[in-house]
Short mmCIF file of C-alpha atoms and ligand atoms in Angstrom, two decimals:
data_model
loop_
_atom_site.label_atom_id
_atom_site.label_comp_id
_atom_site.label_asym_id
_atom_site.label_seq_id
_atom_site.Cartn_x
_atom_site.Cartn_y
_atom_site.Cartn_z
CA UNK A 17 18.09 -9.50 -2.39
CA UNK A 18 17.44 -11.66 0.58
CA UNK A 19 18.08 -15.39 -0.11
CA UNK A 20 14.81 -17.03 -0.80
CA UNK A 21 14.31 -20.25 1.04
CA UNK A 22 10.75 -21.02 0.29
CA UNK A 23 9.93 -24.54 -1.02
CA UNK A 24 9.90 -24.53 -4.78
CA UNK A 25 8.93 -27.05 -7.23
CA UNK A 26 8.67 -30.67 -5.94
CA UNK A 27 9.09 -29.62 -2.56
CA UNK A 28 6.11 -28.00 -2.26
CA UNK A 29 3.63 -30.95 -1.62
CA UNK A 30 -0.18 -30.70 -1.24
CA UNK A 31 -1.10 -29.33 2.07
CA UNK A 32 -4.17 -30.55 3.48
CA UNK A 33 -5.56 -31.65 7.00
CA UNK A 34 -7.58 -30.79 10.24
CA UNK A 35 -5.77 -28.76 13.02
CA UNK A 36 -7.44 -27.19 16.14
CA UNK A 37 -5.61 -24.12 15.43
CA UNK A 38 -4.22 -22.63 12.23
CA UNK A 39 -2.39 -19.32 12.53
CA UNK A 40 -1.58 -17.50 9.05
CA UNK A 41 1.42 -15.58 9.06
CA UNK A 42 4.62 -16.07 11.03
CA UNK A 43 5.84 -12.74 11.77
CA UNK A 44 5.58 -10.76 14.88
CA UNK A 45 1.78 -11.11 15.49
CA UNK A 46 1.51 -14.63 14.32
CA UNK A 47 4.55 -16.08 16.13
CA UNK A 48 3.21 -14.57 19.22
CA UNK A 49 -0.03 -16.23 19.13
CA UNK A 50 1.64 -19.49 18.31
CA UNK A 51 4.11 -19.05 21.63
CA UNK A 52 1.15 -18.89 23.65
CA UNK A 53 -0.37 -22.15 22.42
CA UNK A 54 2.79 -24.15 23.08
CA UNK A 55 1.64 -27.52 24.22
CA UNK A 56 -1.90 -26.98 23.93
CA UNK A 57 -2.96 -28.78 20.62
CA UNK A 58 -2.33 -29.15 17.27
CA UNK A 59 -1.44 -25.95 15.68
CA UNK A 60 -0.50 -25.10 11.96
CA UNK A 61 1.67 -22.01 11.39
CA UNK A 62 1.63 -20.58 7.66
CA UNK A 63 3.61 -18.08 5.65
CA UNK A 64 4.41 -17.65 2.18
CA UNK A 65 8.19 -17.35 3.18
CA UNK A 66 10.49 -19.42 5.52
CA UNK A 67 10.45 -17.93 9.32
CA UNK A 68 12.57 -14.86 9.40
CA UNK A 69 13.29 -14.82 5.58
CA UNK A 70 11.80 -11.45 4.58
CA UNK A 71 12.14 -8.47 7.08
CA UNK A 72 8.89 -6.21 7.60
CA UNK A 73 10.18 -3.36 9.19
CA UNK A 74 13.26 -1.21 10.83
CA UNK A 75 12.75 -3.34 13.67
CA UNK A 76 13.28 -1.21 16.80
CA UNK A 77 11.00 -1.84 19.64
CA UNK A 78 11.27 -0.96 23.58
CA UNK A 79 14.24 -3.07 24.69
CA UNK A 80 11.77 -4.07 27.90
CA UNK A 81 9.61 -6.10 25.61
CA UNK A 82 12.45 -7.74 23.47
CA UNK A 83 13.77 -9.00 27.10
CA UNK A 84 10.52 -9.93 28.30
CA UNK A 85 9.84 -12.22 25.42
CA UNK A 86 13.44 -13.58 25.91
CA UNK A 87 14.65 -12.30 22.47
CA UNK A 88 17.56 -9.84 23.68
CA UNK A 89 20.24 -12.23 21.79
CA UNK A 90 18.83 -10.75 18.46
CA UNK A 91 19.50 -6.87 19.90
CA UNK A 92 21.91 -4.99 17.73
CA UNK A 93 22.06 -1.74 19.24
CA UNK A 94 20.08 0.13 22.17
CA UNK A 95 19.68 3.77 22.58
CA UNK A 96 18.59 6.00 25.73
CA UNK A 97 17.95 9.25 23.74
CA UNK A 98 15.70 9.97 20.78
CA UNK A 99 17.19 12.66 18.56
CA UNK A 100 14.33 14.79 16.83
CA UNK A 101 15.17 16.92 13.90
CA UNK A 102 12.85 19.71 12.80
CA UNK A 103 14.03 22.44 10.13
CA UNK A 104 14.85 25.05 12.82
CA UNK A 105 15.95 22.61 15.82
CA UNK A 106 17.70 19.43 16.81
CA UNK A 107 16.64 18.21 20.06
CA UNK A 108 17.56 14.95 22.49
CA UNK A 109 14.64 13.57 24.30
CA UNK A 110 16.13 11.52 27.20
CA UNK A 111 14.03 8.38 27.42
CA UNK A 112 12.33 6.80 30.35
CA UNK A 113 13.10 3.32 28.49
CA UNK A 114 15.55 2.23 25.88
CA UNK A 115 14.62 1.28 22.34
CA UNK A 116 16.98 -1.30 20.59
CA UNK A 117 17.12 -2.51 17.08
CA UNK A 118 17.16 -5.95 16.39
CA UNK A 119 17.95 -8.90 13.82
CA UNK A 120 14.86 -9.73 12.16
CA UNK A 121 15.77 -13.32 11.23
CA UNK A 122 17.27 -13.86 14.57
CA UNK A 123 14.47 -12.49 16.43
CA UNK A 124 12.17 -14.57 14.32
CA UNK A 125 13.98 -17.78 15.18
CA UNK A 126 14.26 -16.93 18.85
CA UNK A 127 10.73 -16.52 19.13
CA UNK A 128 9.94 -19.55 16.91
CA UNK A 129 11.83 -21.94 19.24
CA UNK A 130 9.02 -20.86 21.73
CA UNK A 131 6.15 -22.64 20.22
CA UNK A 132 5.87 -26.33 19.39
CA UNK A 133 3.32 -25.56 16.22
CA UNK A 134 3.96 -27.14 12.84
CA UNK A 135 5.25 -24.75 10.20
CA UNK A 136 4.52 -24.94 6.49
CA UNK A 137 5.42 -22.30 3.51
CA UNK A 138 2.18 -21.32 1.72
CA UNK A 139 0.65 -18.34 -0.04
CA UNK A 140 -2.77 -17.96 2.08
CA UNK A 141 -5.67 -17.15 -0.71
CA UNK A 142 -8.63 -16.81 1.34
CA UNK A 143 -11.24 -18.14 3.74
CA UNK A 144 -13.21 -21.27 2.23
CA UNK A 145 -16.26 -23.41 3.31
CA UNK A 146 -17.23 -23.30 7.37
CA UNK A 147 -18.48 -27.00 8.00
CA UNK A 148 -19.19 -28.48 11.55
CA UNK A 149 -17.76 -25.08 13.03
CA UNK A 150 -14.54 -25.91 10.99
CA UNK A 151 -13.05 -22.98 8.81
CA UNK A 152 -11.23 -23.93 5.57
CA UNK A 153 -8.22 -21.82 4.88
CA UNK A 154 -7.36 -21.82 0.98
CA UNK A 155 -3.85 -21.74 0.05
CA UNK A 156 -1.52 -22.22 -3.16
CA UNK A 157 -0.72 -26.04 -2.02
CA UNK A 158 -4.37 -26.94 -1.10
CA UNK A 159 -6.78 -26.40 1.80
CA UNK A 160 -6.57 -27.04 5.79
CA UNK A 161 -9.30 -26.58 8.34
CA UNK A 162 -9.52 -25.66 11.97
CA UNK A 163 -12.14 -24.36 14.09
CA UNK A 164 -9.81 -21.86 15.31
CA UNK A 165 -8.12 -19.61 12.48
CA UNK A 166 -6.32 -16.56 12.99
CA UNK A 167 -5.17 -14.16 10.46
CA UNK A 168 -1.37 -12.49 11.14
CA UNK A 169 -0.78 -11.99 7.47
CA UNK A 170 -0.47 -7.91 7.80
CA UNK A 171 -2.35 -5.27 6.19
CA UNK A 172 -3.90 -7.08 3.34
CA UNK A 173 -6.30 -9.37 6.09
CA UNK A 174 -6.34 -11.78 3.48
CA UNK A 175 -9.09 -14.14 5.85
CA UNK A 176 -11.29 -10.71 5.92
CA UNK A 177 -14.02 -9.81 3.87
CA UNK A 178 -14.20 -6.36 2.86
CA UNK A 179 -11.74 -4.80 0.18
CA UNK A 180 -9.00 -2.55 1.60
CA UNK A 181 -7.05 -1.27 -1.13
CA UNK A 182 -4.40 1.99 -1.00
CA UNK A 183 -4.57 4.67 -1.80
CA UNK A 184 -7.87 5.05 -0.35
CA UNK A 185 -7.88 2.76 2.73
CA UNK A 186 -6.62 4.26 6.10
CA UNK A 187 -2.96 3.34 5.38
CA UNK A 188 0.46 5.17 5.81
CA UNK A 189 3.25 4.08 3.52
CA UNK A 190 6.91 3.55 4.81
CA UNK A 191 10.33 2.80 2.67
CA UNK A 192 13.76 2.33 3.85
CA UNK A 193 17.11 1.46 2.46
CA UNK A 194 19.65 -0.65 4.48
CA UNK A 195 23.22 0.60 4.30
CA UNK A 196 26.07 -0.72 5.79
CA UNK A 197 27.21 1.67 8.44
CA UNK A 198 26.99 2.78 11.98
CA UNK A 199 25.90 5.63 13.87
CA UNK A 200 25.25 6.06 17.91
CA UNK A 201 21.97 7.92 17.43
CA UNK A 202 18.33 7.06 16.80
CA UNK A 203 17.10 9.86 14.96
CA UNK A 204 13.63 11.18 13.15
CA UNK A 205 13.25 14.12 11.10
CA UNK A 206 10.00 15.94 10.94
CA UNK A 207 10.52 18.23 8.14
CA UNK A 208 7.88 18.82 5.36
CA UNK A 209 10.59 19.60 2.64
CA UNK A 210 11.43 15.66 3.26
CA UNK A 211 7.60 14.63 3.43
CA UNK A 212 4.58 16.87 3.82
CA UNK A 213 2.89 14.65 6.56
CA UNK A 214 5.25 11.85 8.49
CA UNK A 215 8.84 11.62 9.16
CA UNK A 216 12.10 10.33 7.99
CA UNK A 217 14.25 7.81 10.66
CA UNK A 218 17.82 6.52 11.13
CA UNK A 219 17.94 3.56 13.04
CA UNK A 220 21.49 2.38 13.43
CA UNK A 221 21.94 -1.74 13.78
CA UNK A 222 25.43 -1.87 14.83
CA UNK A 223 26.80 -2.60 11.16
CA UNK A 224 23.91 -1.27 9.24
CA UNK A 225 21.62 1.57 9.26
CA UNK A 226 18.23 1.72 8.24
CA UNK A 227 17.26 4.98 6.71
CA UNK A 228 13.71 5.41 5.44
CA UNK A 229 10.80 7.84 5.28
CA UNK A 230 7.20 7.40 6.18
CA UNK A 231 4.21 9.40 5.09
CA UNK A 232 0.52 9.40 6.58
CA UNK A 233 -0.73 10.43 3.21
CA UNK A 234 -0.91 6.92 1.29
CA UNK A 235 -0.90 9.17 -2.25
CA UNK A 236 2.69 10.89 -1.21
CA UNK A 237 5.08 8.43 -2.79
CA UNK A 238 8.38 8.04 -0.61
CA UNK A 239 11.10 6.64 -2.82
CA UNK A 240 12.37 10.22 -3.71
CA UNK A 241 11.95 11.42 -0.16
CA UNK A 242 14.13 7.96 1.08
CA UNK A 243 16.83 8.38 -1.42
CA UNK A 244 17.10 12.53 -0.43
CA UNK A 245 17.40 11.30 3.24
CA UNK A 246 20.18 8.76 2.56
CA UNK A 247 21.86 11.45 0.48
CA UNK A 248 21.95 13.88 2.82
CA UNK A 249 23.29 11.51 5.50
CA UNK A 250 25.75 10.24 3.11
CA UNK A 251 24.69 6.81 3.12
CA UNK A 252 23.69 4.45 0.08
CA UNK A 253 20.67 3.76 -1.05
CA UNK A 254 20.56 0.33 -1.33
CA UNK A 255 18.88 -2.97 0.07
CA UNK A 256 15.00 -1.60 -0.20
CA UNK A 257 12.41 -2.82 2.04
CA UNK A 258 8.79 -1.08 2.32
CA UNK A 259 5.36 -1.59 2.94
CA UNK A 260 1.70 -0.25 3.80
CA UNK A 261 1.25 0.45 7.68
CA UNK A 262 -2.56 0.47 8.73
CA UNK A 263 -3.24 3.53 10.88
CA UNK A 264 -6.77 2.72 12.34
CA UNK A 265 -7.99 -0.26 14.12
CA UNK A 266 -10.14 -2.70 12.52
CA UNK A 267 -12.46 -5.55 13.88
CA UNK A 268 -10.38 -8.01 15.64
CA UNK A 269 -12.83 -10.62 14.51
CA UNK A 270 -14.87 -11.19 11.60
CA UNK A 271 -16.78 -14.48 10.48
CA UNK A 272 -15.40 -16.49 13.19
CA UNK A 273 -11.89 -15.68 12.28
CA UNK A 274 -9.41 -13.82 14.75
CA UNK A 275 -7.15 -10.81 13.58
CA UNK A 276 -3.93 -9.67 14.98
CA UNK A 277 -1.19 -7.28 14.21
CA UNK A 278 -1.45 -4.99 11.03
CA UNK A 279 -4.32 -7.17 9.86
CA UNK A 280 -6.57 -5.82 12.95
CA UNK A 281 -4.69 -2.46 12.53
CA UNK A 282 -2.99 -2.68 15.58
CA UNK A 283 0.28 -0.41 14.45
CA UNK A 284 0.10 2.51 16.20
CA UNK A 285 -0.63 5.64 14.65
CA UNK A 286 1.84 9.08 14.74
CA UNK A 287 4.63 6.60 15.40
CA UNK A 288 4.00 3.71 12.99
CA UNK A 289 5.11 1.48 16.13
CA UNK A 290 3.66 -1.85 15.43
CA UNK A 291 5.79 -4.61 16.35
CA UNK A 292 5.46 -4.25 20.17
CA UNK A 293 1.35 -3.99 19.42
CA UNK A 294 1.94 -7.13 17.42
CA UNK A 295 3.33 -8.84 20.28
CA UNK A 296 0.97 -7.75 22.69
CA UNK A 297 -2.40 -8.55 21.13
CA UNK A 298 -0.87 -11.68 19.67
CA UNK A 299 -0.10 -12.64 23.18
CA UNK A 300 -3.76 -11.58 24.13
CA UNK A 301 -5.19 -13.60 21.49
CA UNK A 302 -3.23 -16.78 22.07
CA UNK A 303 -4.15 -16.84 25.65
CA UNK A 304 -7.97 -16.76 24.41
CA UNK A 305 -7.30 -19.19 22.16
CA UNK A 306 -5.38 -21.71 24.84
CA UNK A 307 -8.59 -21.27 26.95
CA UNK A 308 -10.72 -22.84 24.26
CA UNK A 309 -8.08 -25.48 23.71
CA UNK A 310 -8.17 -26.59 27.50
CA UNK A 311 -11.85 -26.40 27.73
CA UNK A 312 -12.12 -23.50 29.47
CA UNK A 313 -13.93 -21.53 26.73
CA UNK A 314 -15.84 -21.87 23.91
CA UNK A 315 -14.66 -20.65 20.57
CA UNK A 316 -17.62 -17.87 20.73
CA UNK A 317 -16.43 -16.57 24.22
CA UNK A 318 -12.87 -16.16 22.81
CA UNK A 319 -14.31 -14.21 20.07
CA UNK A 320 -16.35 -11.92 22.07
CA UNK A 321 -13.56 -11.41 24.85
CA UNK A 322 -10.59 -11.07 22.17
CA UNK A 323 -12.81 -8.56 20.15
CA UNK A 324 -13.67 -6.52 23.24
CA UNK A 325 -10.21 -6.56 24.60
CA UNK A 326 -9.05 -4.71 21.17
CA UNK A 327 -11.75 -2.42 21.00
CA UNK A 328 -10.75 -1.73 24.59
CA UNK A 329 -7.61 0.45 23.18
CA UNK A 330 -9.79 2.34 20.44
CA UNK A 331 -9.90 5.68 22.37
CA UNK A 332 -6.03 5.49 23.05
CA UNK A 333 -5.61 4.55 19.08
CA UNK A 334 -8.09 7.80 18.14
CA UNK A 335 -6.02 10.16 20.15
CA UNK A 336 -2.72 9.16 18.58
CA UNK A 337 -4.40 9.07 15.28
CA UNK A 338 -5.54 12.61 16.07
CA UNK A 339 -1.95 13.60 16.89
CA UNK A 340 -0.71 12.19 13.66
CA UNK A 341 -3.31 14.84 11.64
CA UNK A 342 -2.45 17.36 13.98
CA UNK A 343 1.31 17.43 14.03
CA UNK A 344 2.08 18.07 10.40
CA UNK A 345 -0.10 21.21 10.60
CA UNK A 346 2.07 22.93 13.54
CA UNK A 347 4.45 25.69 11.92
CA UNK A 348 7.74 24.54 11.64
CA UNK A 349 8.94 27.55 14.05
CA UNK A 350 6.37 26.58 16.63
CA UNK A 351 7.29 22.71 16.32
CA UNK A 352 10.81 23.97 16.99
CA UNK A 353 9.96 25.82 20.28
CA UNK A 354 7.49 23.07 21.32
CA UNK A 355 9.98 20.37 20.89
CA UNK A 356 12.81 22.19 22.70
CA UNK A 357 9.93 22.91 25.65
CA UNK A 358 9.33 19.16 25.66
CA UNK A 359 12.88 17.74 25.89
CA UNK A 360 12.88 17.67 29.78
CA UNK A 361 13.05 14.60 31.55
CA UNK A 362 9.94 15.62 33.45
CA UNK A 363 7.97 15.57 30.18
CA UNK A 364 9.45 12.60 28.44
CA UNK A 365 8.96 10.22 31.41
CA UNK A 366 5.22 11.57 31.37
CA UNK A 367 4.77 11.18 27.65
CA UNK A 368 6.78 7.97 27.03
CA UNK A 369 5.48 6.26 30.31
CA UNK A 370 1.75 6.81 28.92
CA UNK A 371 2.66 6.00 25.67
CA UNK A 372 4.37 2.50 26.68
CA UNK A 373 1.43 1.69 28.84
CA UNK A 374 -0.46 1.52 25.64
CA UNK A 375 0.96 -2.06 25.10
CA UNK A 376 3.25 -2.32 28.43
CA UNK A 377 5.64 -5.05 28.73
CA UNK A 378 4.29 -6.43 32.06
CA UNK A 379 1.90 -8.26 29.68
CA UNK A 380 4.27 -10.58 28.75
CA UNK A 381 4.77 -11.96 32.40
CA UNK A 382 1.97 -10.50 34.40
CA UNK A 383 0.85 -14.13 35.81
CA UNK A 384 2.70 -16.70 37.34
CA UNK A 385 1.32 -19.23 34.50
CA UNK A 386 2.64 -16.52 32.24
CA UNK A 387 -0.72 -16.74 30.33
CA UNK A 388 -3.32 -14.91 32.03
CA UNK A 389 -6.75 -13.90 30.56
CA UNK A 390 -6.33 -10.58 28.82
CA UNK A 391 -8.78 -8.68 31.28
CA UNK A 392 -6.07 -9.08 33.59
CA UNK A 393 -4.09 -6.66 31.68
CA UNK A 394 -7.06 -4.06 31.23
CA UNK A 395 -7.88 -4.01 35.09
CA UNK A 396 -4.22 -3.02 35.55
C1 FAD B 19 9.60 0.65 6.24
C2 FAD B 19 8.89 0.40 7.47
C3 FAD B 19 9.50 0.45 8.59
C4 FAD B 19 9.05 0.03 9.83
N1 FAD B 19 9.58 0.13 11.10
C5 FAD B 19 9.11 -0.18 12.35
C6 FAD B 19 10.00 -0.22 13.58
O1 FAD B 19 11.36 0.06 13.25
N2 FAD B 19 9.39 -0.49 14.55
C7 FAD B 19 7.96 -1.03 14.92
O2 FAD B 19 7.44 -1.26 15.94
N3 FAD B 19 7.05 -0.90 13.76
C8 FAD B 19 7.70 -0.76 12.51
N4 FAD B 19 7.06 -0.67 11.13
C9 FAD B 19 5.80 -1.28 11.53
C10 FAD B 19 5.52 -2.91 11.52
O3 FAD B 19 6.40 -3.20 10.35
C11 FAD B 19 4.31 -3.49 11.74
O4 FAD B 19 3.58 -3.25 12.09
C12 FAD B 19 4.47 -4.83 12.04
O5 FAD B 19 5.40 -5.67 10.97
C13 FAD B 19 3.50 -5.65 12.11
O6 FAD B 19 3.28 -7.01 12.22
P1 FAD B 19 2.60 -8.30 11.80
O7 FAD B 19 3.04 -9.49 12.51
O8 FAD B 19 1.12 -7.84 12.14
O9 FAD B 19 2.82 -8.39 10.15
P2 FAD B 19 3.99 -8.43 9.17
O10 FAD B 19 5.18 -8.19 10.18
O11 FAD B 19 3.69 -7.41 7.74
O12 FAD B 19 3.80 -9.87 9.22
C14 FAD B 19 2.94 -10.63 8.30
C15 FAD B 19 3.31 -11.86 7.86
O13 FAD B 19 2.53 -12.45 6.88
C16 FAD B 19 3.26 -13.17 5.83
N5 FAD B 19 1.99 -12.84 4.60
C17 FAD B 19 1.54 -12.11 3.99
N6 FAD B 19 0.83 -12.32 3.01
C18 FAD B 19 0.95 -13.66 3.29
C19 FAD B 19 0.06 -14.46 2.11
N7 FAD B 19 -0.73 -14.28 1.37
N8 FAD B 19 -0.02 -16.06 2.67
C20 FAD B 19 1.23 -16.27 3.47
N9 FAD B 19 1.73 -15.27 4.57
C21 FAD B 19 1.45 -14.24 4.01
C22 FAD B 19 4.33 -12.42 5.54
O14 FAD B 19 5.34 -13.01 4.99
C23 FAD B 19 4.83 -11.90 7.05
O15 FAD B 19 5.39 -12.83 7.49
C24 FAD B 19 7.54 -0.56 10.16
C25 FAD B 19 7.00 -0.50 9.09
C26 FAD B 19 7.36 -0.32 7.44
C27 FAD B 19 6.72 -0.42 6.52
#
């Protein structure tokens, strides 16, 4: 069990006040937004846990993204190959860029060092009244208000209006265990005996291995397959962590509120890679909000431009969702043949190169002032 550092009892004083920006959720997306707002105004970051207290993923991301964000110190292990197992094949894909696993608390601390926002632990419960253009955020410690409010709270999208409940919503589900141990390979399993639609993974992180299963079908329970995969790999099924994972884009703005990361469905279908995209859209949003704080744009302009930026990725997300639906239908022997055929340097460089471009690491530093308008990336 993680050690709970969230303030309790008398330490949980009432929360009130007005800010320029309130960022709800202090994980990948929320911290990326706050980073872009450094020095720009009165920013409040809210999370129900202390920053980095609750790991929300297997924590594997392209190394270039971690380096671009100056998070390299948190890297635990780096991989230049992806090993894919199917029932009839094991194929090693040479990657054109490396993936690294990282330490979640350390990464969050490093990213948090890059903002000067105030931080409070509070459970965000909903959106309150709007007065003079300021939006009230209701929490279990009282209410705070700001004209610019960000929901980076994950798939529940608490500041949005329409209910989005599993298993009917477009959500995948993922569960993993974190046994101590080591391995040199980043591995995935596409195997219907494990999960009918989805995949299993083993992501080593120096002295622990993150072993889990994700199902694209929210009705399929992943506890048993996760234990099964851990057994197959002779790993202990200990230290569980899991969550729902969105696999469809949702509106990036609603009723004056901005959404980034899982709350806007920014996690990529098929691979369920959502850290890089949470950084990417979080940075894009932070840059828009900064323009408002600097007096170079109105909130309405920022709402329109950020929504358009997110929407402009719809086609790529739709294609990945199509692939997510198609891969489980491929007969295992054909999948084995196809994966062998695809394991060439030329193919992986082409396909993974396109995949990286959905949210390229150059977005972090693509301008001298490190905070360009998002359309600069669209034009690239
Ligand atoms: C088992 C599993 C493994 C995964 N592995 C990977 C991986 O290896 N690589 C990858 O790229 N993606 C992975 N993903 C997907 C990835 O975890 C998400 O896409 C990513 O975490 C989204 O970031 P986020 O900042 O939008 O949301 P989150 O990381 O979910 O953060 C939301 C934050 O909001 C806070 N919060 C939530 N509700 C409230 C509330 N009511 N009040 C206050 N605070 C609240 C939470 O405490 C949290 O800090 C995995 C997902 C799962 C489930």
